[in-house]
Coordinates of C-alpha atoms and ligand atoms in Angstrom, one line a residue:
M1 CA -52.3 -22.4 -1.2
E2 CA -49.9 -22.5 -4.0
L3 CA -46.9 -20.3 -3.0
R4 CA -44.8 -18.6 -5.5
F5 CA -41.5 -17.5 -4.8
D6 CA -37.8 -17.3 -6.0
R7 CA -35.4 -19.8 -4.9
H8 CA -32.1 -18.2 -4.6
R9 CA -30.7 -21.4 -2.8
R10 CA -30.8 -23.5 -5.9
L11 CA -27.4 -22.2 -7.0
R12 CA -25.5 -22.6 -3.7
S13 CA -26.0 -26.3 -3.0
H14 CA -22.9 -28.0 -5.0
P15 CA -19.4 -26.1 -3.7
A16 CA -18.4 -26.4 -8.1
L17 CA -21.5 -24.7 -8.6
R18 CA -20.8 -22.1 -5.7
S19 CA -17.6 -20.9 -7.7
M20 CA -19.1 -20.8 -10.9
V21 CA -21.7 -18.1 -10.1
R22 CA -18.8 -16.5 -7.7
E23 CA -18.8 -12.7 -8.8
T24 CA -15.3 -11.7 -7.3
Q25 CA -12.0 -13.7 -7.5
V26 CA -9.4 -13.0 -5.2
T27 CA -5.9 -14.5 -6.9
M28 CA -2.3 -13.6 -6.2
Q29 CA -2.0 -11.4 -9.1
D30 CA -3.7 -8.7 -6.8
F31 CA -1.1 -8.5 -4.4
I32 CA 1.9 -6.1 -3.4
Y33 CA 3.5 -6.8 0.0
P34 CA 4.8 -4.1 2.2
L35 CA 8.3 -4.2 3.0
F36 CA 10.3 -2.6 5.5
V37 CA 14.1 -2.4 4.8
T38 CA 16.6 -1.3 7.5
H39 CA 20.2 -0.9 7.4
E40 CA 20.7 -3.4 10.8
H41 CA 21.5 -7.1 10.1
G42 CA 18.9 -9.7 9.9
Y43 CA 15.0 -9.6 10.8
H44 CA 13.3 -7.3 13.6
P45 CA 9.8 -8.5 14.7
V46 CA 7.7 -5.2 14.7
A47 CA 5.7 -5.7 17.9
S48 CA 2.3 -4.3 16.7
M49 CA 2.2 -5.9 13.7
P50 CA 2.7 -9.9 14.5
G51 CA 4.6 -11.2 11.6
V52 CA 5.8 -8.3 9.7
M53 CA 9.5 -7.6 10.0
H54 CA 12.1 -5.3 9.4
V55 CA 14.6 -7.1 6.8
G56 CA 18.2 -6.1 7.1
L57 CA 20.2 -5.8 3.5
D58 CA 21.7 -9.3 4.4
Q59 CA 18.1 -11.2 4.5
L60 CA 17.0 -9.4 1.9
D61 CA 17.9 -12.0 -0.7
R62 CA 16.1 -14.5 1.5
E63 CA 13.4 -12.8 2.1
I64 CA 12.3 -12.0 -1.7
A65 CA 13.2 -15.5 -3.2
L66 CA 10.6 -16.4 -0.2
L67 CA 7.8 -13.9 -1.6
S68 CA 8.6 -15.0 -4.9
E69 CA 7.7 -18.8 -3.9
L70 CA 4.6 -17.7 -2.5
G71 CA 3.4 -16.2 -5.5
V72 CA 3.8 -12.8 -4.4
P73 CA 4.4 -10.5 -7.9
S74 CA 5.5 -7.4 -6.5
I75 CA 6.4 -5.3 -3.1
M76 CA 5.9 -1.8 -2.0
L77 CA 9.7 -0.9 -0.2
F78 CA 9.4 1.2 2.9
G79 CA 13.0 2.3 4.2
L80 CA 14.5 3.1 7.7
P81 CA 17.4 5.1 7.3
Q82 CA 20.2 5.7 9.5
N83 CA 19.9 8.8 10.1
K84 CA 17.2 11.7 10.0
D85 CA 17.7 15.5 9.6
D86 CA 15.4 18.0 8.5
L87 CA 15.8 17.9 4.5
S88 CA 15.5 14.4 4.9
S89 CA 18.8 13.3 2.6
E90 CA 18.2 9.8 3.3
A91 CA 15.1 9.7 1.4
Y92 CA 17.0 10.9 -2.4
A93 CA 20.8 9.5 -1.3
T94 CA 21.8 7.5 -4.2
D95 CA 23.1 4.8 -1.0
G96 CA 20.2 5.4 1.0
I97 CA 18.4 2.5 2.5
V98 CA 15.8 2.5 -0.5
Q99 CA 17.9 2.9 -3.4
Q100 CA 20.2 -0.2 -1.9
A101 CA 17.8 -2.5 -1.7
I102 CA 16.2 -1.9 -4.8
R103 CA 19.7 -2.2 -6.7
Q104 CA 20.1 -5.6 -4.6
I105 CA 16.9 -7.3 -5.4
K106 CA 17.0 -6.1 -9.5
K107 CA 20.3 -8.0 -9.2
T108 CA 18.9 -11.4 -7.6
N109 CA 15.4 -11.5 -8.5
D110 CA 13.9 -9.3 -11.8
H111 CA 11.0 -10.5 -11.7
M112 CA 9.8 -9.0 -8.3
L113 CA 7.9 -6.0 -9.5
I114 CA 9.5 -3.3 -7.2
M115 CA 7.0 -0.6 -5.9
T116 CA 8.3 2.2 -3.9
D117 CA 6.4 4.3 -1.0
V118 CA 8.0 8.1 -1.7
C119 CA 7.6 10.2 1.2
L120 CA 10.2 12.3 3.7
C121 CA 8.1 11.2 7.2
Q122 CA 10.6 8.4 7.7
Y123 CA 13.5 10.5 7.2
N124 CA 13.5 14.0 9.0
P125 CA 13.1 14.3 12.7
A126 CA 9.4 15.9 12.8
G127 CA 7.9 12.5 10.9
H128 CA 6.2 14.9 8.5
C129 CA 5.4 13.9 5.1
G130 CA 7.5 16.9 3.6
I131 CA 9.5 20.2 4.8
V132 CA 8.7 21.6 7.9
Q133 CA 8.8 25.5 9.3
G134 CA 7.4 26.5 12.7
D135 CA 4.2 24.4 12.9
Q136 CA 3.4 24.6 9.1
I137 CA 4.2 22.0 6.7
L138 CA 5.4 23.7 3.6
N139 CA 3.9 22.4 0.5
D140 CA 5.6 23.9 -2.7
E141 CA 9.0 23.7 -1.2
S142 CA 8.3 20.2 -0.4
L143 CA 7.7 18.8 -4.2
A144 CA 11.4 19.4 -5.3
L145 CA 12.6 17.0 -2.3
I146 CA 9.7 14.3 -3.2
A147 CA 10.4 14.7 -6.7
Q148 CA 14.3 14.0 -6.5
T149 CA 13.3 10.8 -3.8
A150 CA 10.8 9.4 -6.9
L151 CA 13.7 9.9 -9.3
S152 CA 16.5 8.5 -7.3
H153 CA 14.4 5.5 -6.7
V154 CA 13.9 5.1 -10.2
Q155 CA 17.3 5.3 -11.1
A156 CA 18.4 2.5 -8.6
G157 CA 16.0 0.7 -10.6
A158 CA 12.3 0.6 -9.1
D159 CA 9.5 0.0 -11.7
V160 CA 6.9 2.0 -10.3
V161 CA 6.9 5.0 -7.6
A162 CA 4.4 5.5 -5.1
P163 CA 4.0 9.3 -3.9
S164 CA 2.0 9.2 -0.3
D165 CA 3.2 12.5 1.1
M166 CA -0.3 14.0 -0.1
M167 CA 1.4 17.6 -1.0
D168 CA -0.9 19.5 -3.9
G169 CA 1.1 19.0 -7.3
R170 CA 3.7 16.7 -6.8
I171 CA 2.2 13.9 -9.0
A172 CA 2.9 16.8 -11.7
A173 CA 6.5 17.1 -10.0
I174 CA 7.4 13.9 -10.2
R175 CA 5.9 13.0 -13.6
A176 CA 8.3 16.4 -14.7
I177 CA 11.5 15.2 -13.0
L178 CA 11.1 11.4 -14.5
D179 CA 10.5 12.8 -17.8
E180 CA 13.3 15.2 -18.0
H181 CA 15.5 12.2 -17.2
H182 CA 14.3 10.2 -20.1
F183 CA 12.3 8.1 -17.8
Y184 CA 8.8 8.3 -20.1
H185 CA 7.6 4.8 -19.3
T186 CA 7.8 4.2 -15.4
P187 CA 4.5 4.2 -13.8
I188 CA 3.2 6.9 -11.1
L189 CA 1.0 4.9 -8.7
S190 CA -0.7 8.0 -6.6
Y191 CA -1.7 7.7 -3.0
A192 CA -4.5 9.9 -4.4
V193 CA -7.4 9.7 -1.7
K194 CA -5.1 9.1 1.6
Y195 CA -7.2 9.9 4.6
A196 CA -5.7 11.3 8.1
S197 CA -6.5 7.9 9.7
A198 CA -6.0 6.2 13.2
F199 CA -6.0 3.4 11.5
Y200 CA -1.8 4.1 10.1
G201 CA -1.0 3.9 14.0
P202 CA 1.2 0.4 14.0
F203 CA 3.0 1.9 10.9
R204 CA 4.3 4.6 12.3
E205 CA 5.6 2.4 15.0
A206 CA 7.3 -0.1 12.3
A207 CA 8.2 2.8 10.1
H208 CA 9.2 4.9 13.1
S209 CA 7.8 7.9 11.8
A210 CA 4.9 9.0 13.8
P211 CA 5.0 13.2 13.5
A212 CA 7.1 14.7 16.7
F213 CA 4.2 17.9 17.0
G214 CA 0.6 17.8 15.4
D215 CA -0.8 15.6 13.2
R216 CA -1.3 15.0 9.6
K217 CA -5.0 16.8 9.2
T218 CA -3.7 20.1 7.2
Y219 CA -2.3 17.6 4.2
Q220 CA -4.3 14.3 4.5
M221 CA -7.6 14.0 3.9
D222 CA -10.8 14.5 6.3
P223 CA -12.8 10.5 7.1
A224 CA -15.8 12.5 6.7
N225 CA -15.4 13.5 3.2
V226 CA -16.2 11.5 -0.5
R227 CA -16.5 14.2 -2.9
E228 CA -13.2 15.3 -2.1
A229 CA -12.2 12.2 -3.4
I230 CA -13.1 12.6 -6.5
L231 CA -11.3 16.1 -6.7
E232 CA -8.4 14.8 -5.6
A233 CA -8.1 11.6 -7.6
E234 CA -8.9 14.2 -10.5
S235 CA -5.9 16.3 -10.0
D236 CA -3.9 13.3 -9.9
R237 CA -4.9 11.9 -13.1
K238 CA -4.8 15.1 -14.6
E239 CA -1.2 15.7 -13.5
G240 CA -0.1 12.5 -14.7
A241 CA -1.0 9.5 -12.6
D242 CA -1.3 5.6 -13.8
M243 CA -3.2 4.1 -10.8
L244 CA -5.4 5.5 -8.0
M245 CA -4.8 4.4 -4.6
V246 CA -7.5 4.3 -1.7
K247 CA -6.2 4.4 2.1
P248 CA -7.3 2.9 4.3
A249 CA -9.5 0.6 3.3
L250 CA -12.0 -1.5 4.9
A251 CA -13.3 1.5 6.4
F252 CA -13.5 3.2 3.1
L253 CA -14.9 0.7 0.8
D254 CA -17.8 3.3 -0.3
V255 CA -14.6 5.2 -1.4
I256 CA -13.1 2.6 -3.0
K257 CA -16.5 2.3 -5.0
T258 CA -16.7 5.8 -5.5
V259 CA -13.1 5.9 -7.1
R260 CA -13.8 2.6 -8.8
D261 CA -17.3 4.1 -10.8
S262 CA -15.4 7.4 -11.5
F263 CA -12.4 7.1 -13.3
S264 CA -11.3 4.1 -15.7
L265 CA -7.7 4.1 -14.3
P266 CA -6.2 1.0 -12.1
V267 CA -7.4 1.2 -8.5
V268 CA -5.7 0.4 -5.7
A269 CA -6.7 -0.2 -2.5
Y270 CA -4.1 -0.4 0.7
N271 CA -5.3 -2.4 3.2
V272 CA -3.3 -0.7 6.2
S273 CA -1.3 -2.0 9.4
G274 CA -4.0 -0.7 11.7
E275 CA -6.5 -3.1 10.0
Y276 CA -3.9 -5.8 10.0
A277 CA -3.1 -5.4 13.6
M278 CA -6.9 -5.8 14.5
I279 CA -7.9 -9.1 13.1
K280 CA -4.3 -10.5 14.1
A281 CA -5.0 -9.7 17.9
A282 CA -8.4 -11.1 17.8
A283 CA -6.9 -14.0 16.1
Q284 CA -4.3 -14.8 18.6
Q285 CA -7.0 -14.2 21.6
G286 CA -8.9 -16.9 19.4
W287 CA -12.0 -14.3 19.1
I288 CA -12.2 -14.8 15.4
D289 CA -11.2 -17.2 12.4
E290 CA -8.6 -15.4 11.0
Q291 CA -8.4 -17.2 7.7
Q292 CA -12.0 -16.6 7.0
I293 CA -11.9 -13.4 8.1
V294 CA -8.9 -12.3 6.2
M295 CA -10.3 -13.5 2.8
E296 CA -13.6 -12.0 3.3
S297 CA -11.9 -8.6 3.6
M298 CA -9.9 -9.4 0.4
I299 CA -13.0 -10.4 -1.4
A300 CA -14.8 -7.2 0.3
M301 CA -11.9 -4.5 -1.0
K302 CA -12.2 -6.1 -5.0
R303 CA -16.0 -6.3 -4.9
A304 CA -16.0 -2.6 -3.9
G305 CA -13.8 -2.0 -7.0
A306 CA -10.0 -2.5 -6.5
D307 CA -8.0 -4.0 -8.9
M308 CA -5.2 -4.8 -6.4
I309 CA -4.5 -5.2 -2.8
I310 CA -1.6 -3.6 -0.8
S311 CA -1.8 -6.1 2.5
Y312 CA 0.7 -7.4 5.0
F313 CA -1.4 -10.5 4.6
A314 CA -0.3 -11.2 0.9
K315 CA 1.9 -13.7 2.6
D316 CA -1.0 -15.5 4.5
V317 CA -3.2 -15.1 1.7
A318 CA -1.0 -17.2 -0.4
G319 CA -0.8 -20.1 1.9
Y320 CA -4.5 -19.9 2.3
L321 CA -4.8 -20.0 -1.5
A322 CA -2.7 -22.9 -1.8
K323 CA -4.7 -25.2 0.2
K324 CA -7.6 -24.2 -2.8
E325 CA -10.4 -23.5 -0.3
Y326 CA -11.1 -20.5 -1.9
Ligands
PBG401 C1 4.1 7.3 4.7 C2 3.1 6.6 5.1 C3 2.0 6.4 5.9 C4 1.6 4.9 5.3 C5 2.0 4.4 4.5 N1 3.0 5.6 4.1 C6 2.0 6.6 7.2 C7 1.4 8.0 7.4 O1 0.9 8.6 6.6 O2 1.3 8.3 8.5 C8 0.7 4.0 6.6 C9 0.8 2.7 6.1 C10 0.0 1.9 6.9 O3 -1.0 2.0 7.9 O4 0.1 0.3 6.6 N2 3.4 8.8 4.1

């Protein structure tokens, strides 16, 4: 009896052939590395994120040089302020930590594309992303401060601003203030689809930004919702967002795919702190093959439709790609 069937294995027989028919590529051009800057001198390891450090301004040139050498084209800056106050003053201070870091990097390395996280939660004692009144996070009252923060970053030299606060109307507010100051050409990367997620846990330790009361569920999205993701992204696009982010990434690949299919703007995946910590922890135990798992995860985000990936693994990926095993 003659069996007739398809031979899918033919194209898997040789490594060169496998790479020729590979549908998804990961390259260093895809990466944005999150970088925490601090007023304190030196490097300070983040316990919950092995390999991630707070970097003092005295070490910043070295850190940027290292990233450049590895081929990382872009960073997302986060700041650890000296003081927190109710108005989140250091978020938009001319000599705030992020503003200082931007000016310093621009002086020493103008190839590095500087994106900045625009938010208030690291800068106020309540640890919320907007102005707090009683147990409420005020929306419209927060917009002016968030816009002012974005403007101060751009005035310091930031190339792209990325608001992560999830207040309604923030893209409109930021676009208006940037245009008013003639920064027509500065793009906005919106954290458009940001879920209220436990995967941010290690970041909040890293950024000292855990909410002092309550949670972020009145402004960040419910992980159960995907139609709402389209509504959020559509509003941000109309308000002037140039790129759309989905965050977290790995438990939300269907959302990345939906945003990819529904919009023509570039889509960015944020491979968040908890996703990083879980892989690092299991690898430290010897339970998984870190390199394989990391690359499989990166491929998955690209395959789902991400054009870019914000990841704490960017340096590791640079090492893997340099070995040309992918
Ligand atoms: C600030 C902000 C957070 C992250 C990026 N920007 C924390 C949060 O919203 O609680 C999370 C990043 C990560 O977990 O890696 N709003």
